[in-house]
mmCIF file of C-alpha atoms in Angstrom:
data_model
loop_
_atom_site.group_PDB
_atom_site.id
_atom_site.type_symbol
_atom_site.label_atom_id
_atom_site.label_comp_id
_atom_site.label_asym_id
_atom_site.label_seq_id
_atom_site.Cartn_x
_atom_site.Cartn_y
_atom_site.Cartn_z
ATOM 1 C CA MET A 155 7.853 30.210 39.497
ATOM 2 C CA SER A 156 7.407 28.206 36.309
ATOM 3 C CA ALA A 157 8.832 24.728 35.773
ATOM 4 C CA ASP A 158 11.158 26.083 33.073
ATOM 5 C CA SER A 159 12.504 28.711 35.469
ATOM 6 C CA ILE A 160 13.190 26.081 38.119
ATOM 7 C CA PHE A 161 14.821 23.896 35.456
ATOM 8 C CA SER A 162 17.099 26.797 34.517
ATOM 9 C CA GLU A 163 18.098 27.168 38.164
ATOM 10 C CA GLY A 164 18.984 23.482 38.096
ATOM 11 C CA ASN A 165 21.191 24.067 35.066
ATOM 12 C CA GLU A 166 22.929 26.903 36.900
ATOM 13 C CA ALA A 167 23.618 24.619 39.862
ATOM 14 C CA PHE A 168 24.874 21.906 37.505
ATOM 15 C CA ALA A 169 27.225 24.378 35.819
ATOM 16 C CA ASP A 170 28.578 25.279 39.268
ATOM 17 C CA ASP A 171 29.204 21.560 40.009
ATOM 18 C CA GLU A 172 26.468 21.602 42.665
ATOM 19 C CA TYR A 173 24.931 18.349 41.503
ATOM 20 C CA SER A 174 22.813 17.580 44.575
ATOM 21 C CA LYS A 175 21.261 21.030 44.367
ATOM 22 C CA ALA A 176 20.712 20.520 40.642
ATOM 23 C CA VAL A 177 18.851 17.264 41.324
ATOM 24 C CA LYS A 178 16.558 19.062 43.773
ATOM 25 C CA LYS A 179 15.792 21.770 41.220
ATOM 26 C CA TYR A 180 15.148 19.279 38.416
ATOM 27 C CA THR A 181 12.897 17.300 40.749
ATOM 28 C CA ALA A 182 10.928 20.444 41.584
ATOM 29 C CA ALA A 183 10.537 21.173 37.869
ATOM 30 C CA ILE A 184 9.295 17.622 37.259
ATOM 31 C CA GLU A 185 6.777 17.979 40.075
ATOM 32 C CA GLN A 186 5.305 20.956 38.227
ATOM 33 C CA ASN A 187 5.519 19.415 34.758
ATOM 34 C CA SER A 188 6.088 15.674 34.515
ATOM 35 C CA HIS A 189 5.743 15.606 30.725
ATOM 36 C CA ASN A 190 8.976 17.335 29.710
ATOM 37 C CA PRO A 191 11.627 14.741 28.735
ATOM 38 C CA LYS A 192 14.473 17.253 29.082
ATOM 39 C CA TYR A 193 13.857 17.514 32.819
ATOM 40 C CA TYR A 194 14.377 13.775 33.293
ATOM 41 C CA SER A 195 17.348 13.612 30.927
ATOM 42 C CA GLN A 196 19.168 16.445 32.657
ATOM 43 C CA ARG A 197 18.435 15.025 36.106
ATOM 44 C CA ALA A 198 19.922 11.749 34.854
ATOM 45 C CA ASN A 199 23.040 13.705 33.928
ATOM 46 C CA ALA A 200 23.262 15.051 37.479
ATOM 47 C CA PHE A 201 22.730 11.563 38.922
ATOM 48 C CA ILE A 202 25.624 10.306 36.792
ATOM 49 C CA LYS A 203 27.838 13.009 38.270
ATOM 50 C CA LEU A 204 26.758 11.835 41.737
ATOM 51 C CA GLU A 205 27.481 8.210 40.718
ATOM 52 C CA LYS A 206 23.836 7.272 41.281
ATOM 53 C CA TYR A 207 23.637 5.209 38.135
ATOM 54 C CA GLU A 208 20.437 3.283 38.909
ATOM 55 C CA ASP A 209 18.613 6.573 39.440
ATOM 56 C CA ALA A 210 20.099 7.847 36.182
ATOM 57 C CA LEU A 211 18.773 4.789 34.334
ATOM 58 C CA ALA A 212 15.295 5.343 35.747
ATOM 59 C CA ASP A 213 15.329 8.947 34.551
ATOM 60 C CA THR A 214 16.600 8.106 31.073
ATOM 61 C CA SER A 215 13.803 5.550 30.765
ATOM 62 C CA SER A 216 11.280 8.245 31.698
ATOM 63 C CA ALA A 217 12.829 10.665 29.209
ATOM 64 C CA LEU A 218 12.716 8.097 26.407
ATOM 65 C CA ARG A 219 9.096 7.224 27.113
ATOM 66 C CA LEU A 220 8.290 10.879 26.477
ATOM 67 C CA ASP A 221 10.715 11.351 23.572
ATOM 68 C CA THR A 222 11.914 8.238 21.756
ATOM 69 C CA LYS A 223 14.300 10.286 19.611
ATOM 70 C CA SER A 224 16.356 11.902 22.364
ATOM 71 C CA ALA A 225 20.001 11.212 21.540
ATOM 72 C CA LYS A 226 21.103 12.742 24.843
ATOM 73 C CA ALA A 227 18.838 10.436 26.838
ATOM 74 C CA PHE A 228 20.224 7.383 25.007
ATOM 75 C CA LEU A 229 23.780 8.631 25.573
ATOM 76 C CA ARG A 230 23.214 9.101 29.299
ATOM 77 C CA LYS A 231 21.498 5.723 29.490
ATOM 78 C CA GLY A 232 24.582 4.186 27.915
ATOM 79 C CA ILE A 233 26.919 5.954 30.344
ATOM 80 C CA ALA A 234 24.905 4.730 33.333
ATOM 81 C CA HIS A 235 24.929 1.143 32.024
ATOM 82 C CA TYR A 236 28.652 1.394 31.336
ATOM 83 C CA ARG A 237 29.421 2.597 34.852
ATOM 84 C CA LEU A 238 27.401 -0.347 36.173
ATOM 85 C CA LYS A 239 29.555 -2.628 33.970
ATOM 86 C CA GLN A 240 26.504 -3.571 31.892
ATOM 87 C CA HIS A 241 28.479 -3.195 28.708
ATOM 88 C CA ARG A 242 26.121 -4.942 26.294
ATOM 89 C CA ASP A 243 23.200 -2.757 27.365
ATOM 90 C CA ALA A 244 25.496 0.263 27.270
ATOM 91 C CA LYS A 245 26.560 -0.465 23.704
ATOM 92 C CA GLU A 246 22.946 -0.830 22.584
ATOM 93 C CA ALA A 247 22.077 2.541 24.112
ATOM 94 C CA PHE A 248 25.113 4.224 22.542
ATOM 95 C CA GLU A 249 24.251 2.767 19.135
ATOM 96 C CA ASN A 250 20.719 4.145 19.430
ATOM 97 C CA ALA A 251 22.183 7.546 20.304
ATOM 98 C CA LEU A 252 24.490 7.391 17.296
ATOM 99 C CA LYS A 253 21.592 6.621 14.954
ATOM 100 C CA LEU A 254 19.942 9.845 16.076
ATOM 101 C CA GLU A 255 23.002 12.094 16.237
ATOM 102 C CA ASP A 256 26.488 11.557 14.823
ATOM 103 C CA SER A 257 28.997 12.110 17.623
ATOM 104 C CA ASP A 258 32.670 11.264 18.122
ATOM 105 C CA GLU A 259 32.003 11.035 21.849
ATOM 106 C CA THR A 260 29.369 8.347 21.307
ATOM 107 C CA LYS A 261 31.646 6.442 18.922
ATOM 108 C CA SER A 262 34.368 6.461 21.564
ATOM 109 C CA TRP A 263 31.989 5.009 24.143
ATOM 110 C CA ILE A 264 31.007 2.256 21.689
ATOM 111 C CA SER A 265 34.690 1.407 21.165
ATOM 112 C CA ASN A 266 35.163 1.133 24.919
ATOM 113 C CA CYS A 267 32.177 -1.210 25.123
ATOM 114 C CA ASP A 268 33.627 -3.385 22.351
ATOM 115 C CA VAL A 269 36.899 -3.697 24.262
ATOM 116 C CA GLU A 270 35.104 -4.665 27.466
ATOM 117 C CA LEU A 271 32.859 -7.187 25.712
ATOM 118 C CA GLN A 272 35.741 -8.772 23.830
ATOM 119 C CA THR A 273 37.816 -9.045 26.981
ATOM 120 C CA ALA A 274 34.931 -10.570 28.927
ATOM 121 C CA GLY A 275 34.347 -13.078 26.126
ATOM 122 C CA ASN A 276 37.977 -14.181 26.048
ATOM 123 C CA GLY A 277 38.348 -14.276 29.813
ATOM 124 C CA GLU A 278 41.675 -12.499 29.458
ATOM 125 C CA LYS A 279 43.254 -9.694 31.421
ATOM 126 C CA ILE A 280 43.022 -6.385 29.615
ATOM 127 C CA PRO A 281 46.438 -5.540 28.126
ATOM 128 C CA ASP A 282 48.154 -2.390 29.351
ATOM 129 C CA ARG A 283 47.571 -0.601 26.059
ATOM 130 C CA VAL A 284 43.827 -1.285 26.297
ATOM 131 C CA GLU A 285 43.713 -0.198 29.933
ATOM 132 C CA SER A 286 45.256 3.057 28.818
ATOM 133 C CA LYS A 287 42.543 3.446 26.205
ATOM 134 C CA LEU A 288 39.797 2.826 28.752
ATOM 135 C CA MET A 289 41.269 5.396 31.083
ATOM 136 C CA SER A 290 40.881 7.975 28.340
ATOM 137 C CA GLU A 291 37.101 7.746 28.188
ATOM 138 C CA PRO A 292 35.502 10.896 26.848
ATOM 139 C CA PRO A 293 34.688 13.420 29.554
ATOM 140 C CA LEU A 294 31.067 13.871 30.475
ATOM 141 C CA PRO A 295 29.646 17.045 28.960
ATOM 142 C CA LYS A 296 29.456 20.014 31.291
ATOM 143 C CA ALA A 297 26.611 22.466 31.122
ATOM 144 C CA GLN A 298 27.701 25.858 29.951
ATOM 145 C CA PRO A 299 27.469 28.884 32.255
ATOM 146 C CA LYS A 300 24.273 30.877 32.473
ATOM 147 C CA PRO A 301 24.088 33.507 29.707
ATOM 148 C CA ARG A 302 24.424 37.137 30.718
ATOM 149 C CA TYR A 303 21.457 39.414 30.155
ATOM 150 C CA ASP A 304 20.356 42.998 30.668
ATOM 151 C CA TRP A 305 16.982 44.731 30.542
ATOM 152 C CA TYR A 306 15.327 48.035 31.246
ATOM 153 C CA GLN A 307 11.814 49.475 31.039
ATOM 154 C CA THR A 308 10.417 52.939 30.458
ATOM 155 C CA ASP A 309 6.795 54.079 30.620
ATOM 156 C CA SER A 310 6.141 52.817 27.094
ATOM 157 C CA ARG A 311 8.703 50.156 26.241
ATOM 158 C CA VAL A 312 10.856 47.346 27.590
ATOM 159 C CA VAL A 313 14.185 46.211 26.106
ATOM 160 C CA VAL A 314 15.740 42.854 26.960
ATOM 161 C CA THR A 315 19.182 41.756 25.728
ATOM 162 C CA ILE A 316 20.511 38.221 26.232
ATOM 163 C CA LEU A 317 24.122 37.431 25.338
ATOM 164 C CA VAL A 318 24.539 33.967 23.818
ATOM 165 C CA LYS A 319 26.736 32.423 21.125
ATOM 166 C CA ASN A 320 26.029 30.444 17.971
ATOM 167 C CA ARG A 321 22.234 30.516 18.271
ATOM 168 C CA THR A 322 19.645 30.957 15.533
ATOM 169 C CA SER A 323 15.996 31.943 15.549
ATOM 170 C CA ASP A 324 15.089 28.244 15.762
ATOM 171 C CA ASP A 325 16.744 28.127 19.189
ATOM 172 C CA VAL A 326 14.755 31.031 20.620
ATOM 173 C CA LYS A 327 11.141 31.369 21.743
ATOM 174 C CA CYS A 328 9.673 34.579 23.090
ATOM 175 C CA ASP A 329 6.293 34.974 24.776
ATOM 176 C CA ILE A 330 5.384 38.661 24.987
ATOM 177 C CA GLN A 331 2.312 39.700 26.952
ATOM 178 C CA ASP A 332 1.083 43.076 28.171
ATOM 179 C CA THR A 333 2.395 42.532 31.698
ATOM 180 C CA TYR A 334 5.231 40.033 31.348
ATOM 181 C CA VAL A 335 7.869 38.687 28.960
ATOM 182 C CA SER A 336 9.209 35.121 28.876
ATOM 183 C CA ILE A 337 12.212 34.128 26.765
ATOM 184 C CA TYR A 338 13.542 30.614 26.187
ATOM 185 C CA VAL A 339 16.900 29.894 24.542
ATOM 186 C CA ARG A 340 18.208 26.436 23.639
ATOM 187 C CA LEU A 341 21.909 26.464 24.562
ATOM 188 C CA GLU A 342 24.728 24.668 22.772
ATOM 189 C CA ASP A 343 24.830 21.841 25.337
ATOM 190 C CA GLY A 344 21.138 21.074 24.739
ATOM 191 C CA SER A 345 19.891 22.625 27.974
ATOM 192 C CA ASP A 346 17.471 25.541 28.075
ATOM 193 C CA PHE A 347 17.901 29.016 29.505
ATOM 194 C CA SER A 348 14.681 30.781 30.442
ATOM 195 C CA LEU A 349 14.024 34.309 31.610
ATOM 196 C CA SER A 350 10.650 35.557 32.869
ATOM 197 C CA LEU A 351 10.083 39.218 33.694
ATOM 198 C CA ASN A 352 7.056 40.770 35.372
ATOM 199 C CA LEU A 353 6.765 44.276 33.976
ATOM 200 C CA ALA A 354 6.242 47.344 36.120
ATOM 201 C CA ASN A 355 4.329 49.107 33.328
ATOM 202 C CA THR A 356 1.923 47.651 30.790
ATOM 203 C CA ILE A 357 3.154 47.365 27.200
ATOM 204 C CA VAL A 358 1.297 46.689 23.953
ATOM 205 C CA ALA A 359 2.180 43.088 23.172
ATOM 206 C CA ALA A 360 0.748 43.274 19.650
ATOM 207 C CA GLN A 361 3.265 45.976 18.757
ATOM 208 C CA SER A 362 6.233 44.182 20.299
ATOM 209 C CA LYS A 363 8.846 42.088 18.528
ATOM 210 C CA TYR A 364 12.170 40.343 19.033
ATOM 211 C CA LYS A 365 15.111 39.526 16.815
ATOM 212 C CA VAL A 366 18.099 37.201 16.870
ATOM 213 C CA SER A 367 21.419 38.581 15.726
ATOM 214 C CA SER A 368 25.020 37.591 16.233
ATOM 215 C CA PRO A 369 26.138 37.392 18.947
ATOM 216 C CA LYS A 370 23.063 38.185 21.041
ATOM 217 C CA VAL A 371 19.273 37.858 21.305
ATOM 218 C CA ASN A 372 17.384 41.170 21.496
#
């Protein structure tokens, strides 16, 4: 099984709130391919859910070494720092995320950091109205469910249909070979869905094609 396939299984476990299982899958994917920053970033997300913030920080650092422009990795780094009450480091990470991708969620985290830093500087108890604001921190993003798909093969052709929403051709990659087909779709939450099929009958890859249309990938 490919690293991307294992990673997709991790995303499925994450979507089902099985965060420990997701960590195991992401770890297995990393063991096969240690150069994909998304694997580390998504495992950091699972560690955050498990409240293992130090582990999350280690993974975001690995992700950012591989991709210095990953807004999601900076965001998750900020969340881990924030949960560890390292608010200055958290704010710096959130600001880096905001430079790469405009997000109301990130702006809200920065505001929370400002409140914490100001309160710490004044040595004052947080007023009730501020406590209320901190309690309304933005929810952590949840991976979307696994897309539904269908496929069939005859003696001369294979047809694969994947049902997704709001995707363009830039979000889809398709590797068609004579004996197998692999499809990768970038989902709205930034995770990847992958599907690999070993074909019962040989096809002519050079004559094959795929298209992206609303609301599905064919």
